[in-house]
């Protein structure tokens, strides 16, 4: 199964079982189907968005954000295609070692008895290893200042927040749910972003939908 098929199937499953915001996932499914099939025609994308964008999405506000959204949909697909042919990425920086963008999420992957933490690029979806106890925004490394919050609805997704700079990102924990697809589960767990926003935290990097 290709990465795109896995994403689409995971989003379909989450839209069925997720009690909140299935319309965002349904919209994501349409976008992912478009991204999966080059060449990426702007006219086709505009038609698709006119048909399927949820009204609540930031993607339908005004002309300028809309244009940025089209550009991002296409740039994401093309950056990922380029990243697939690049040598494996390694880095200790909080920006993507391949394209320089910020991470949209962290990923915890099983390693021995524990887990290793990776950051997931918001543009090309490259993953690179990153220290467990280190804020990717300000470099805070005091465990007492690095908070973790979870919610019952998404036991395998957690908010990793920094009390020094008040920035957070979500981590998808594959040791708790091996079926999760980080970039899709990140979108599905928007309820955690709402919670974090209400508690004074700012997201390190919003996802494609501005969430
Ligand atoms: Zn990247
Ligand atoms: Zn910080």
PDB file of N, CA and C in Angstrom, residues 32-122:
ATOM      1  N   UNK A  32      -6.055  14.779  -0.151  1.00  0.00           N
ATOM      2  CA  UNK A  32      -5.015  13.750  -0.244  1.00  0.00           C
ATOM      3  C   UNK A  32      -5.120  12.997  -1.567  1.00  0.00           C
ATOM      4  N   UNK A  33      -6.355  12.750  -2.027  1.00  0.00           N
ATOM      5  CA  UNK A  33      -6.523  12.070  -3.322  1.00  0.00           C
ATOM      6  C   UNK A  33      -5.951  12.926  -4.452  1.00  0.00           C
ATOM      7  N   UNK A  34      -6.164  14.235  -4.331  1.00  0.00           N
ATOM      8  CA  UNK A  34      -5.604  15.149  -5.325  1.00  0.00           C
ATOM      9  C   UNK A  34      -4.073  15.153  -5.256  1.00  0.00           C
ATOM     10  N   UNK A  35      -3.545  15.244  -4.027  1.00  0.00           N
ATOM     11  CA  UNK A  35      -2.081  15.308  -3.863  1.00  0.00           C
ATOM     12  C   UNK A  35      -1.399  14.031  -4.347  1.00  0.00           C
ATOM     13  N   UNK A  36      -2.126  12.904  -4.239  1.00  0.00           N
ATOM     14  CA  UNK A  36      -1.548  11.608  -4.581  1.00  0.00           C
ATOM     15  C   UNK A  36      -1.288  11.464  -6.076  1.00  0.00           C
ATOM     16  N   UNK A  37      -1.976  12.300  -6.900  1.00  0.00           N
ATOM     17  CA  UNK A  37      -1.918  12.085  -8.356  1.00  0.00           C
ATOM     18  C   UNK A  37      -1.355  13.279  -9.107  1.00  0.00           C
ATOM     19  N   UNK A  38      -0.036  13.296  -9.341  1.00  0.00           N
ATOM     20  CA  UNK A  38       0.509  14.353 -10.197  1.00  0.00           C
ATOM     21  C   UNK A  38       0.093  14.108 -11.649  1.00  0.00           C
ATOM     22  N   UNK A  39       0.114  15.105 -12.523  1.00  0.00           N
ATOM     23  CA  UNK A  39       0.469  16.495 -12.228  1.00  0.00           C
ATOM     24  C   UNK A  39      -0.637  17.213 -11.457  1.00  0.00           C
ATOM     25  N   UNK A  40      -0.271  18.213 -10.685  1.00  0.00           N
ATOM     26  CA  UNK A  40      -1.209  18.893  -9.806  1.00  0.00           C
ATOM     27  C   UNK A  40      -1.747  20.148 -10.484  1.00  0.00           C
ATOM     28  N   UNK A  41      -2.941  20.002 -11.054  1.00  0.00           N
ATOM     29  CA  UNK A  41      -3.535  21.074 -11.841  1.00  0.00           C
ATOM     30  C   UNK A  41      -4.316  22.028 -10.930  1.00  0.00           C
ATOM     31  N   UNK A  42      -3.956  23.300 -11.003  1.00  0.00           N
ATOM     32  CA  UNK A  42      -4.566  24.296 -10.112  1.00  0.00           C
ATOM     33  C   UNK A  42      -6.076  24.412 -10.335  1.00  0.00           C
ATOM     34  N   UNK A  43      -6.496  24.360 -11.594  1.00  0.00           N
ATOM     35  CA  UNK A  43      -7.933  24.462 -11.877  1.00  0.00           C
ATOM     36  C   UNK A  43      -8.707  23.316 -11.254  1.00  0.00           C
ATOM     37  N   UNK A  44      -8.153  22.112 -11.347  1.00  0.00           N
ATOM     38  CA  UNK A  44      -8.816  20.935 -10.765  1.00  0.00           C
ATOM     39  C   UNK A  44      -8.905  21.079  -9.249  1.00  0.00           C
ATOM     40  N   UNK A  45      -7.857  21.628  -8.658  1.00  0.00           N
ATOM     41  CA  UNK A  45      -7.854  21.821  -7.210  1.00  0.00           C
ATOM     42  C   UNK A  45      -8.912  22.834  -6.793  1.00  0.00           C
ATOM     43  N   UNK A  46      -9.043  23.911  -7.550  1.00  0.00           N
ATOM     44  CA  UNK A  46     -10.050  24.927  -7.224  1.00  0.00           C
ATOM     45  C   UNK A  46     -11.455  24.332  -7.292  1.00  0.00           C
ATOM     46  N   UNK A  47     -11.711  23.528  -8.329  1.00  0.00           N
ATOM     47  CA  UNK A  47     -13.022  22.875  -8.465  1.00  0.00           C
ATOM     48  C   UNK A  47     -13.286  21.987  -7.257  1.00  0.00           C
ATOM     49  N   UNK A  48     -12.278  21.221  -6.903  1.00  0.00           N
ATOM     50  CA  UNK A  48     -12.415  20.287  -5.792  1.00  0.00           C
ATOM     51  C   UNK A  48     -12.746  21.026  -4.501  1.00  0.00           C
ATOM     52  N   UNK A  49     -12.061  22.135  -4.279  1.00  0.00           N
ATOM     53  CA  UNK A  49     -12.272  22.874  -3.037  1.00  0.00           C
ATOM     54  C   UNK A  49     -13.644  23.526  -3.031  1.00  0.00           C
ATOM     55  N   UNK A  50     -14.065  24.018  -4.172  1.00  0.00           N
ATOM     56  CA  UNK A  50     -15.411  24.593  -4.246  1.00  0.00           C
ATOM     57  C   UNK A  50     -16.444  23.538  -3.864  1.00  0.00           C
ATOM     58  N   UNK A  51     -16.219  22.301  -4.295  1.00  0.00           N
ATOM     59  CA  UNK A  51     -17.168  21.224  -4.005  1.00  0.00           C
ATOM     60  C   UNK A  51     -17.124  20.781  -2.548  1.00  0.00           C
ATOM     61  N   UNK A  52     -15.915  20.663  -1.969  1.00  0.00           N
ATOM     62  CA  UNK A  52     -15.828  19.904  -0.724  1.00  0.00           C
ATOM     63  C   UNK A  52     -15.277  20.630   0.496  1.00  0.00           C
ATOM     64  N   UNK A  53     -14.892  21.901   0.392  1.00  0.00           N
ATOM     65  CA  UNK A  53     -14.341  22.568   1.582  1.00  0.00           C
ATOM     66  C   UNK A  53     -15.428  22.767   2.634  1.00  0.00           C
ATOM     67  N   UNK A  54     -15.173  22.367   3.870  1.00  0.00           N
ATOM     68  CA  UNK A  54     -16.164  22.619   4.915  1.00  0.00           C
ATOM     69  C   UNK A  54     -16.251  24.114   5.187  1.00  0.00           C
ATOM     70  N   UNK A  55     -17.423  24.581   5.488  1.00  0.00           N
ATOM     71  CA  UNK A  55     -17.628  26.019   5.686  1.00  0.00           C
ATOM     72  C   UNK A  55     -16.787  26.554   6.849  1.00  0.00           C
ATOM     73  N   UNK A  56     -16.569  25.724   7.842  1.00  0.00           N
ATOM     74  CA  UNK A  56     -15.849  26.192   9.031  1.00  0.00           C
ATOM     75  C   UNK A  56     -14.340  26.278   8.800  1.00  0.00           C
ATOM     76  N   UNK A  57     -13.877  25.716   7.686  1.00  0.00           N
ATOM     77  CA  UNK A  57     -12.433  25.652   7.460  1.00  0.00           C
ATOM     78  C   UNK A  57     -11.875  27.018   7.108  1.00  0.00           C
ATOM     79  N   UNK A  58     -10.685  27.298   7.597  1.00  0.00           N
ATOM     80  CA  UNK A  58      -9.988  28.527   7.246  1.00  0.00           C
ATOM     81  C   UNK A  58      -9.727  28.584   5.746  1.00  0.00           C
ATOM     82  N   UNK A  59      -9.821  27.434   5.098  1.00  0.00           N
ATOM     83  CA  UNK A  59      -9.519  27.342   3.674  1.00  0.00           C
ATOM     84  C   UNK A  59     -10.526  28.076   2.803  1.00  0.00           C
ATOM     85  N   UNK A  60     -11.666  28.467   3.320  1.00  0.00           N
ATOM     86  CA  UNK A  60     -12.654  29.119   2.462  1.00  0.00           C
ATOM     87  C   UNK A  60     -12.798  30.612   2.760  1.00  0.00           C
ATOM     88  N   UNK A  61     -11.955  31.142   3.617  1.00  0.00           N
ATOM     89  CA  UNK A  61     -12.045  32.568   3.951  1.00  0.00           C
ATOM     90  C   UNK A  61     -11.253  33.407   2.969  1.00  0.00           C
ATOM     91  N   UNK A  62     -11.911  34.357   2.344  1.00  0.00           N
ATOM     92  CA  UNK A  62     -11.210  35.409   1.614  1.00  0.00           C
ATOM     93  C   UNK A  62     -10.323  34.914   0.486  1.00  0.00           C
ATOM     94  N   UNK A  63      -9.810  35.847  -0.297  1.00  0.00           N
ATOM     95  CA  UNK A  63      -9.044  35.479  -1.488  1.00  0.00           C
ATOM     96  C   UNK A  63      -7.601  35.120  -1.158  1.00  0.00           C
ATOM     97  N   UNK A  64      -6.951  35.890  -0.302  1.00  0.00           N
ATOM     98  CA  UNK A  64      -5.528  35.672  -0.069  1.00  0.00           C
ATOM     99  C   UNK A  64      -5.227  34.353   0.643  1.00  0.00           C
ATOM    100  N   UNK A  65      -5.930  34.062   1.761  1.00  0.00           N
ATOM    101  CA  UNK A  65      -5.690  32.778   2.430  1.00  0.00           C
ATOM    102  C   UNK A  65      -5.960  31.610   1.488  1.00  0.00           C
ATOM    103  N   UNK A  66      -6.966  31.784   0.613  1.00  0.00           N
ATOM    104  CA  UNK A  66      -7.340  30.739  -0.337  1.00  0.00           C
ATOM    105  C   UNK A  66      -6.182  30.450  -1.283  1.00  0.00           C
ATOM    106  N   UNK A  67      -5.580  31.518  -1.782  1.00  0.00           N
ATOM    107  CA  UNK A  67      -4.473  31.334  -2.711  1.00  0.00           C
ATOM    108  C   UNK A  67      -3.312  30.632  -2.008  1.00  0.00           C
ATOM    109  N   UNK A  68      -3.048  31.035  -0.759  1.00  0.00           N
ATOM    110  CA  UNK A  68      -1.971  30.416   0.012  1.00  0.00           C
ATOM    111  C   UNK A  68      -2.276  28.934   0.230  1.00  0.00           C
ATOM    112  N   UNK A  69      -3.547  28.624   0.422  1.00  0.00           N
ATOM    113  CA  UNK A  69      -3.935  27.243   0.640  1.00  0.00           C
ATOM    114  C   UNK A  69      -3.693  26.391  -0.607  1.00  0.00           C
ATOM    115  N   UNK A  70      -4.120  26.892  -1.780  1.00  0.00           N
ATOM    116  CA  UNK A  70      -3.865  26.145  -3.034  1.00  0.00           C
ATOM    117  C   UNK A  70      -2.369  25.874  -3.174  1.00  0.00           C
ATOM    118  N   UNK A  71      -1.597  26.937  -2.943  1.00  0.00           N
ATOM    119  CA  UNK A  71      -0.152  26.826  -3.138  1.00  0.00           C
ATOM    120  C   UNK A  71       0.433  25.789  -2.188  1.00  0.00           C
ATOM    121  N   UNK A  72      -0.090  25.781  -0.968  1.00  0.00           N
ATOM    122  CA  UNK A  72       0.445  24.867   0.036  1.00  0.00           C
ATOM    123  C   UNK A  72       0.092  23.408  -0.300  1.00  0.00           C
ATOM    124  N   UNK A  73      -1.119  23.181  -0.771  1.00  0.00           N
ATOM    125  CA  UNK A  73      -1.535  21.819  -1.140  1.00  0.00           C
ATOM    126  C   UNK A  73      -0.579  21.256  -2.194  1.00  0.00           C
ATOM    127  N   UNK A  74      -0.287  22.071  -3.191  1.00  0.00           N
ATOM    128  CA  UNK A  74       0.557  21.602  -4.287  1.00  0.00           C
ATOM    129  C   UNK A  74       2.021  21.507  -3.833  1.00  0.00           C
ATOM    130  N   UNK A  75       2.481  22.512  -3.073  1.00  0.00           N
ATOM    131  CA  UNK A  75       3.876  22.506  -2.610  1.00  0.00           C
ATOM    132  C   UNK A  75       4.144  21.298  -1.721  1.00  0.00           C
ATOM    133  N   UNK A  76       3.161  20.944  -0.901  1.00  0.00           N
ATOM    134  CA  UNK A  76       3.325  19.809   0.016  1.00  0.00           C
ATOM    135  C   UNK A  76       3.536  18.513  -0.772  1.00  0.00           C
ATOM    136  N   UNK A  77       2.667  18.292  -1.760  1.00  0.00           N
ATOM    137  CA  UNK A  77       2.763  17.054  -2.544  1.00  0.00           C
ATOM    138  C   UNK A  77       4.096  16.995  -3.285  1.00  0.00           C
ATOM    139  N   UNK A  78       4.519  18.135  -3.839  1.00  0.00           N
ATOM    140  CA  UNK A  78       5.746  18.118  -4.641  1.00  0.00           C
ATOM    141  C   UNK A  78       6.986  18.029  -3.763  1.00  0.00           C
ATOM    142  N   UNK A  79       6.943  18.669  -2.594  1.00  0.00           N
ATOM    143  CA  UNK A  79       8.083  18.582  -1.668  1.00  0.00           C
ATOM    144  C   UNK A  79       8.248  17.152  -1.173  1.00  0.00           C
ATOM    145  N   UNK A  80       7.128  16.489  -0.925  1.00  0.00           N
ATOM    146  CA  UNK A  80       7.227  15.114  -0.448  1.00  0.00           C
ATOM    147  C   UNK A  80       7.789  14.199  -1.544  1.00  0.00           C
ATOM    148  N   UNK A  81       7.343  14.402  -2.774  1.00  0.00           N
ATOM    149  CA  UNK A  81       7.857  13.581  -3.872  1.00  0.00           C
ATOM    150  C   UNK A  81       9.369  13.765  -4.001  1.00  0.00           C
ATOM    151  N   UNK A  82       9.850  15.012  -3.857  1.00  0.00           N
ATOM    152  CA  UNK A  82      11.302  15.263  -3.914  1.00  0.00           C
ATOM    153  C   UNK A  82      12.005  14.611  -2.733  1.00  0.00           C
ATOM    154  N   UNK A  83      11.390  14.704  -1.541  1.00  0.00           N
ATOM    155  CA  UNK A  83      12.019  14.175  -0.325  1.00  0.00           C
ATOM    156  C   UNK A  83      12.207  12.662  -0.421  1.00  0.00           C
ATOM    157  N   UNK A  84      11.301  12.001  -1.131  1.00  0.00           N
ATOM    158  CA  UNK A  84      11.385  10.535  -1.236  1.00  0.00           C
ATOM    159  C   UNK A  84      12.613  10.080  -1.989  1.00  0.00           C
ATOM    160  N   UNK A  85      13.124  10.950  -2.863  1.00  0.00           N
ATOM    161  CA  UNK A  85      14.293  10.545  -3.633  1.00  0.00           C
ATOM    162  C   UNK A  85      15.585  11.059  -2.992  1.00  0.00           C
ATOM    163  N   UNK A  86      15.468  11.752  -1.856  1.00  0.00           N
ATOM    164  CA  UNK A  86      16.652  12.298  -1.176  1.00  0.00           C
ATOM    165  C   UNK A  86      17.226  11.243  -0.239  1.00  0.00           C
ATOM    166  N   UNK A  87      18.510  11.371   0.110  1.00  0.00           N
ATOM    167  CA  UNK A  87      19.080  10.436   1.091  1.00  0.00           C
ATOM    168  C   UNK A  87      18.395  10.609   2.449  1.00  0.00           C
ATOM    169  N   UNK A  88      18.451   9.586   3.333  1.00  0.00           N
ATOM    170  CA  UNK A  88      17.762   9.675   4.622  1.00  0.00           C
ATOM    171  C   UNK A  88      18.196  10.923   5.385  1.00  0.00           C
ATOM    172  N   UNK A  89      17.225  11.571   6.024  1.00  0.00           N
ATOM    173  CA  UNK A  89      17.516  12.828   6.704  1.00  0.00           C
ATOM    174  C   UNK A  89      17.993  12.583   8.123  1.00  0.00           C
ATOM    175  N   UNK A  90      18.967  13.357   8.552  1.00  0.00           N
ATOM    176  CA  UNK A  90      19.383  13.311   9.945  1.00  0.00           C
ATOM    177  C   UNK A  90      19.591  14.737  10.393  1.00  0.00           C
ATOM    178  N   UNK A  91      19.189  15.050  11.604  1.00  0.00           N
ATOM    179  CA  UNK A  91      19.380  16.426  12.050  1.00  0.00           C
ATOM    180  C   UNK A  91      19.122  16.550  13.528  1.00  0.00           C
ATOM    181  N   UNK A  92      19.701  17.579  14.126  1.00  0.00           N
ATOM    182  CA  UNK A  92      19.440  17.825  15.537  1.00  0.00           C
ATOM    183  C   UNK A  92      18.722  19.157  15.684  1.00  0.00           C
ATOM    184  N   UNK A  93      18.385  19.753  14.549  1.00  0.00           N
ATOM    185  CA  UNK A  93      17.745  21.068  14.563  1.00  0.00           C
ATOM    186  C   UNK A  93      16.234  20.921  14.604  1.00  0.00           C
ATOM    187  N   UNK A  94      15.554  21.971  15.081  1.00  0.00           N
ATOM    188  CA  UNK A  94      14.092  21.902  15.083  1.00  0.00           C
ATOM    189  C   UNK A  94      13.464  22.173  13.728  1.00  0.00           C
ATOM    190  N   UNK A  95      14.284  22.445  12.681  1.00  0.00           N
ATOM    191  CA  UNK A  95      13.724  22.604  11.338  1.00  0.00           C
ATOM    192  C   UNK A  95      14.080  21.375  10.506  1.00  0.00           C
ATOM    193  N   UNK A  96      13.240  21.128   9.504  1.00  0.00           N
ATOM    194  CA  UNK A  96      13.458  19.963   8.631  1.00  0.00           C
ATOM    195  C   UNK A  96      14.841  20.007   7.989  1.00  0.00           C
ATOM    196  N   UNK A  97      15.612  18.924   8.111  1.00  0.00           N
ATOM    197  CA  UNK A  97      16.949  18.915   7.518  1.00  0.00           C
ATOM    198  C   UNK A  97      16.921  18.920   5.988  1.00  0.00           C
ATOM    199  N   UNK A  98      15.778  18.603   5.397  1.00  0.00           N
ATOM    200  CA  UNK A  98      15.701  18.611   3.934  1.00  0.00           C
ATOM    201  C   UNK A  98      15.205  19.929   3.371  1.00  0.00           C
ATOM    202  N   UNK A  99      14.109  20.468   3.945  1.00  0.00           N
ATOM    203  CA  UNK A  99      13.511  21.655   3.314  1.00  0.00           C
ATOM    204  C   UNK A  99      13.488  22.877   4.224  1.00  0.00           C
ATOM    205  N   UNK A 100      13.849  22.713   5.499  1.00  0.00           N
ATOM    206  CA  UNK A 100      13.966  23.875   6.378  1.00  0.00           C
ATOM    207  C   UNK A 100      12.674  24.333   7.040  1.00  0.00           C
ATOM    208  N   UNK A 101      11.560  23.630   6.773  1.00  0.00           N
ATOM    209  CA  UNK A 101      10.281  24.041   7.384  1.00  0.00           C
ATOM    210  C   UNK A 101      10.166  23.530   8.816  1.00  0.00           C
ATOM    211  N   UNK A 102       9.195  24.097   9.539  1.00  0.00           N
ATOM    212  CA  UNK A 102       8.979  23.668  10.924  1.00  0.00           C
ATOM    213  C   UNK A 102       8.184  22.363  10.971  1.00  0.00           C
ATOM    214  N   UNK A 103       8.327  21.628  12.077  1.00  0.00           N
ATOM    215  CA  UNK A 103       7.548  20.390  12.213  1.00  0.00           C
ATOM    216  C   UNK A 103       6.084  20.686  12.550  1.00  0.00           C
ATOM    217  N   UNK A 104       5.197  19.857  12.019  1.00  0.00           N
ATOM    218  CA  UNK A 104       3.773  19.981  12.319  1.00  0.00           C
ATOM    219  C   UNK A 104       3.392  19.099  13.509  1.00  0.00           C
ATOM    220  N   UNK A 105       4.237  18.123  13.830  1.00  0.00           N
ATOM    221  CA  UNK A 105       3.957  17.206  14.941  1.00  0.00           C
ATOM    222  C   UNK A 105       5.244  16.488  15.321  1.00  0.00           C
ATOM    223  N   UNK A 106       5.185  15.831  16.479  1.00  0.00           N
ATOM    224  CA  UNK A 106       6.244  14.896  16.857  1.00  0.00           C
ATOM    225  C   UNK A 106       5.680  13.491  16.694  1.00  0.00           C
ATOM    226  N   UNK A 107       6.558  12.517  16.554  1.00  0.00           N
ATOM    227  CA  UNK A 107       6.149  11.123  16.433  1.00  0.00           C
ATOM    228  C   UNK A 107       6.985  10.317  17.414  1.00  0.00           C
ATOM    229  N   UNK A 108       6.325   9.486  18.204  1.00  0.00           N
ATOM    230  CA  UNK A 108       7.049   8.587  19.106  1.00  0.00           C
ATOM    231  C   UNK A 108       7.002   7.196  18.500  1.00  0.00           C
ATOM    232  N   UNK A 109       8.170   6.682  18.145  1.00  0.00           N
ATOM    233  CA  UNK A 109       8.245   5.356  17.523  1.00  0.00           C
ATOM    234  C   UNK A 109       8.876   4.368  18.486  1.00  0.00           C
ATOM    235  N   UNK A 110       8.335   3.125  18.531  1.00  0.00           N
ATOM    236  CA  UNK A 110       8.874   2.131  19.456  1.00  0.00           C
ATOM    237  C   UNK A 110      10.360   1.884  19.199  1.00  0.00           C
ATOM    238  N   UNK A 111      11.105   1.790  20.288  1.00  0.00           N
ATOM    239  CA  UNK A 111      12.548   1.541  20.187  1.00  0.00           C
ATOM    240  C   UNK A 111      12.941   0.803  21.462  1.00  0.00           C
ATOM    241  N   UNK A 112      13.299  -0.472  21.359  1.00  0.00           N
ATOM    242  CA  UNK A 112      13.606  -1.255  22.557  1.00  0.00           C
ATOM    243  C   UNK A 112      12.389  -1.278  23.481  1.00  0.00           C
ATOM    244  N   UNK A 113      12.607  -0.942  24.757  1.00  0.00           N
ATOM    245  CA  UNK A 113      11.501  -0.923  25.715  1.00  0.00           C
ATOM    246  C   UNK A 113      10.771   0.412  25.733  1.00  0.00           C
ATOM    247  N   UNK A 114      11.304   1.397  25.040  1.00  0.00           N
ATOM    248  CA  UNK A 114      10.700   2.727  25.118  1.00  0.00           C
ATOM    249  C   UNK A 114      10.310   3.258  23.761  1.00  0.00           C
ATOM    250  N   UNK A 115      10.580   4.537  23.548  1.00  0.00           N
ATOM    251  CA  UNK A 115      10.233   5.167  22.286  1.00  0.00           C
ATOM    252  C   UNK A 115      11.269   6.215  21.955  1.00  0.00           C
ATOM    253  N   UNK A 116      11.458   6.420  20.661  1.00  0.00           N
ATOM    254  CA  UNK A 116      12.295   7.512  20.197  1.00  0.00           C
ATOM    255  C   UNK A 116      11.387   8.597  19.656  1.00  0.00           C
ATOM    256  N   UNK A 117      11.801   9.844  19.859  1.00  0.00           N
ATOM    257  CA  UNK A 117      10.990  10.961  19.384  1.00  0.00           C
ATOM    258  C   UNK A 117      11.566  11.484  18.066  1.00  0.00           C
ATOM    259  N   UNK A 118      10.656  11.694  17.131  1.00  0.00           N
ATOM    260  CA  UNK A 118      11.020  12.285  15.851  1.00  0.00           C
ATOM    261  C   UNK A 118      10.160  13.520  15.637  1.00  0.00           C
ATOM    262  N   UNK A 119      10.621  14.444  14.806  1.00  0.00           N
ATOM    263  CA  UNK A 119       9.774  15.550  14.372  1.00  0.00           C
ATOM    264  C   UNK A 119       9.360  15.277  12.928  1.00  0.00           C
ATOM    265  N   UNK A 120       8.148  15.724  12.589  1.00  0.00           N
ATOM    266  CA  UNK A 120       7.554  15.448  11.275  1.00  0.00           C
ATOM    267  C   UNK A 120       7.400  16.762  10.518  1.00  0.00           C
ATOM    268  N   UNK A 121       8.049  16.876   9.374  1.00  0.00           N
ATOM    269  CA  UNK A 121       8.029  18.141   8.617  1.00  0.00           C
ATOM    270  C   UNK A 121       6.619  18.482   8.137  1.00  0.00           C
ATOM    271  N   UNK A 122       6.237  19.745   8.289  1.00  0.00           N
ATOM    272  CA  UNK A 122       4.904  20.190   7.886  1.00  0.00           C
ATOM    273  C   UNK A 122       4.781  20.304   6.369  1.00  0.00           C
TER     274      UNK A 122
END
